[in-house]
Short mmCIF file of C-alpha atoms and ligand atoms in Angstrom, two decimals:
data_model
loop_
_atom_site.label_atom_id
_atom_site.label_comp_id
_atom_site.label_asym_id
_atom_site.label_seq_id
_atom_site.Cartn_x
_atom_site.Cartn_y
_atom_site.Cartn_z
CA UNK S 1 7.57 6.26 19.08
CA UNK S 2 5.09 4.73 16.66
CA UNK S 3 6.39 4.62 13.13
CA UNK S 4 4.19 5.95 10.30
CA UNK S 5 5.08 5.66 6.63
CA UNK S 6 3.95 8.44 4.31
CA UNK S 7 3.79 7.01 0.79
CA UNK S 8 3.63 9.24 -2.29
CA UNK S 9 2.82 7.91 -5.74
CA UNK S 10 3.87 8.74 -9.27
CA UNK S 11 5.05 12.19 -10.30
CA UNK S 12 5.04 13.49 -6.72
CA UNK S 13 8.84 13.49 -6.86
CA UNK S 14 8.30 16.44 -9.21
CA UNK S 15 6.55 18.59 -6.60
CA UNK S 16 7.67 22.20 -6.90
CA UNK S 17 8.07 22.03 -10.68
CA UNK S 18 4.94 20.07 -11.61
CA UNK S 19 1.88 22.32 -12.07
CA UNK S 20 2.77 24.67 -9.17
CA UNK S 21 -0.63 26.33 -9.62
CA UNK S 22 -2.23 23.02 -8.62
CA UNK S 23 0.31 21.40 -6.28
CA UNK S 24 2.15 24.45 -4.91
CA UNK S 25 5.76 25.59 -5.19
CA UNK S 26 7.21 23.44 -2.41
CA UNK S 27 9.16 20.29 -3.26
CA UNK S 28 9.18 16.73 -1.91
CA UNK S 29 12.14 17.42 0.41
CA UNK S 30 10.11 20.22 2.01
CA UNK S 31 7.15 17.85 2.40
CA UNK S 32 9.52 15.29 3.95
CA UNK S 33 10.82 17.85 6.48
CA UNK S 34 7.33 19.11 7.34
CA UNK S 35 5.93 15.59 7.83
CA UNK S 36 8.88 14.67 10.04
CA UNK S 37 8.34 17.78 12.19
CA UNK S 38 4.57 17.33 12.37
CA UNK S 39 5.09 13.68 13.29
CA UNK S 40 7.59 14.49 16.05
CA UNK S 41 5.10 16.91 17.62
CA UNK S 42 2.56 14.08 17.64
CA UNK S 43 4.98 11.47 18.98
CA UNK S 44 5.23 9.73 15.59
CA UNK S 45 8.36 8.67 13.76
CA UNK S 46 7.56 9.56 10.17
CA UNK S 47 9.28 8.17 7.09
CA UNK S 48 8.33 9.78 3.77
CA UNK S 49 8.68 7.70 0.60
CA UNK S 50 7.92 8.35 -3.07
CA UNK S 51 7.73 5.99 -5.99
CA UNK S 52 6.67 6.07 -9.62
CA UNK S 53 6.42 2.27 -9.52
CA UNK S 54 3.09 0.59 -8.70
CA UNK S 55 4.79 -2.69 -7.73
CA UNK S 56 7.04 -0.90 -5.24
CA UNK S 57 4.06 0.84 -3.65
CA UNK S 58 2.23 -2.49 -3.38
CA UNK S 59 5.31 -4.02 -1.68
CA UNK S 60 5.33 -1.11 0.78
CA UNK S 61 1.71 -1.95 1.71
CA UNK S 62 2.67 -5.60 2.29
CA UNK S 63 5.58 -4.45 4.46
CA UNK S 64 3.30 -2.11 6.44
CA UNK S 65 0.81 -4.95 7.03
CA UNK S 66 3.61 -7.29 8.17
CA UNK S 67 5.34 -4.71 10.36
CA UNK S 68 2.06 -3.21 11.67
CA UNK S 69 2.84 0.30 10.42
CA UNK S 70 0.07 2.90 9.91
CA UNK S 71 0.06 4.51 6.49
CA UNK S 72 -0.59 7.97 5.09
CA UNK S 73 -0.82 7.64 1.32
CA UNK S 74 -1.11 10.00 -1.60
CA UNK S 75 -1.60 7.41 -4.35
CA UNK S 76 -1.44 10.14 -7.03
CA UNK S 77 -2.66 8.85 -10.41
CA UNK S 78 -2.85 5.26 -9.05
CA UNK S 79 -5.81 6.57 -7.02
CA UNK S 80 -7.98 6.39 -10.07
CA UNK S 81 -7.26 2.92 -11.46
CA UNK S 82 -4.95 0.71 -9.40
CA UNK S 83 -7.00 -2.18 -8.07
CA UNK S 84 -3.69 -3.82 -7.16
CA UNK S 85 -2.82 -0.94 -4.84
CA UNK S 86 -6.39 -0.89 -3.46
CA UNK S 87 -6.16 -4.61 -2.64
CA UNK S 88 -2.78 -4.06 -0.98
CA UNK S 89 -4.18 -1.11 1.02
CA UNK S 90 -6.97 -3.44 2.14
CA UNK S 91 -4.33 -5.73 3.69
CA UNK S 92 -3.13 -2.83 5.85
CA UNK S 93 -6.70 -2.11 6.96
CA UNK S 94 -7.25 -5.83 7.63
CA UNK S 95 -4.46 -5.64 10.22
CA UNK S 96 -6.51 -3.01 12.08
CA UNK S 97 -4.12 -0.25 11.04
CA UNK S 98 -5.14 3.27 9.94
CA UNK S 99 -4.56 4.12 6.28
CA UNK S 100 -5.28 7.76 5.50
CA UNK S 101 -5.61 8.83 1.86
CA UNK S 102 -4.39 12.36 1.09
CA UNK S 103 -4.57 14.50 -2.03
CA UNK S 104 -2.87 17.87 -2.28
CA UNK S 105 -5.46 19.14 -4.76
CA UNK S 106 -9.17 18.41 -4.73
CA UNK S 107 -9.46 15.74 -7.44
CA UNK S 108 -13.28 16.01 -7.44
CA UNK S 109 -13.03 19.58 -8.69
CA UNK S 110 -10.77 18.64 -11.58
CA UNK S 111 -10.86 16.29 -14.61
CA UNK S 112 -13.65 13.73 -14.86
CA UNK S 113 -11.23 10.78 -14.47
CA UNK S 114 -10.04 12.17 -11.12
CA UNK S 115 -13.51 12.07 -9.59
CA UNK S 116 -13.24 8.35 -8.87
CA UNK S 117 -10.88 6.92 -6.28
CA UNK S 118 -10.48 3.14 -6.00
CA UNK S 119 -8.57 3.76 -2.75
CA UNK S 120 -11.24 5.79 -0.88
CA UNK S 121 -13.60 2.83 -0.33
CA UNK S 122 -10.71 1.01 1.35
CA UNK S 123 -9.09 3.91 3.26
CA UNK S 124 -9.86 4.81 6.85
CA UNK S 125 -10.48 8.37 5.66
CA UNK S 126 -9.64 10.78 2.87
CA UNK S 127 -8.37 14.38 3.00
CA UNK S 128 -8.37 16.44 -0.20
CA UNK S 129 -7.72 19.97 -1.35
CA UNK S 130 -5.72 21.21 1.64
CA UNK S 131 -2.25 21.31 0.06
CA UNK S 132 0.63 19.96 2.18
CA UNK S 133 -1.45 20.77 5.27
CA UNK S 134 -3.56 17.71 4.38
CA UNK S 135 -0.62 15.51 5.40
CA UNK S 136 -0.60 17.19 8.82
CA UNK S 137 -4.31 16.50 9.20
CA UNK S 138 -3.75 12.89 8.15
CA UNK S 139 -0.93 12.45 10.68
CA UNK S 140 -3.16 13.94 13.39
CA UNK S 141 -5.87 11.46 12.38
CA UNK S 142 -3.38 8.57 12.65
CA UNK S 143 -2.24 9.78 16.10
CA UNK S 144 -5.89 10.04 17.19
CA UNK S 145 -6.78 6.60 15.84
CA UNK S 146 -3.84 4.72 17.35
CA UNK S 147 -4.44 6.40 20.73
CA UNK S 148 -7.77 4.55 20.69
C1 DQA T 1 -3.13 13.99 -6.55
C2 DQA T 1 -4.35 14.05 -7.46
C3 DQA T 1 -4.28 12.99 -8.53
O1 DQA T 1 -5.43 13.08 -9.38
C4 DQA T 1 -3.06 13.19 -9.40
O2 DQA T 1 -2.95 12.15 -10.35
C5 DQA T 1 -1.80 13.34 -8.61
C6 DQA T 1 -1.83 14.07 -7.36
C7 DQA T 1 -3.11 15.13 -5.52
O3 DQA T 1 -2.30 15.06 -4.60
O4 DQA T 1 -3.89 16.08 -5.63
O5 DQA T 1 -0.74 12.93 -9.05
O6 DQA T 1 -3.16 12.76 -5.85
#
């Protein structure tokens, strides 16, 4: 089974309690379970991670590039300003690996600062505004892309 790492950025450990009107009532453990199930159905071994630490997320991109692991990433607020994470995501892409960007909400329909993603120009593709279902779509995209 191909391994895929699903990386979630800052404050996504607070899913379920953080702005449920925007991000839904389900928590990170539920997202973890769903992604694992969706991955299994696609023949993917999914590991879901979350960090509030930019350096840790950058290290995870280096690890993915070295270990040739496709990535699904919700960069959360880092989306809008982390050139370090964008450069690290580029290293994953440079290995010929898919890197799908996911957002639970539709950032373009929200605050002005959310309209810009520094990750989107680097990512293979971006899925926004579909809630947790966006992760399923991203995993399907990864399965499609690695099947050639
Ligand atoms: C988010 C959107 C970002 O603007 C925000 O900072 C997040 C979550 C989303 O999933 O909709 O933390 O990435």
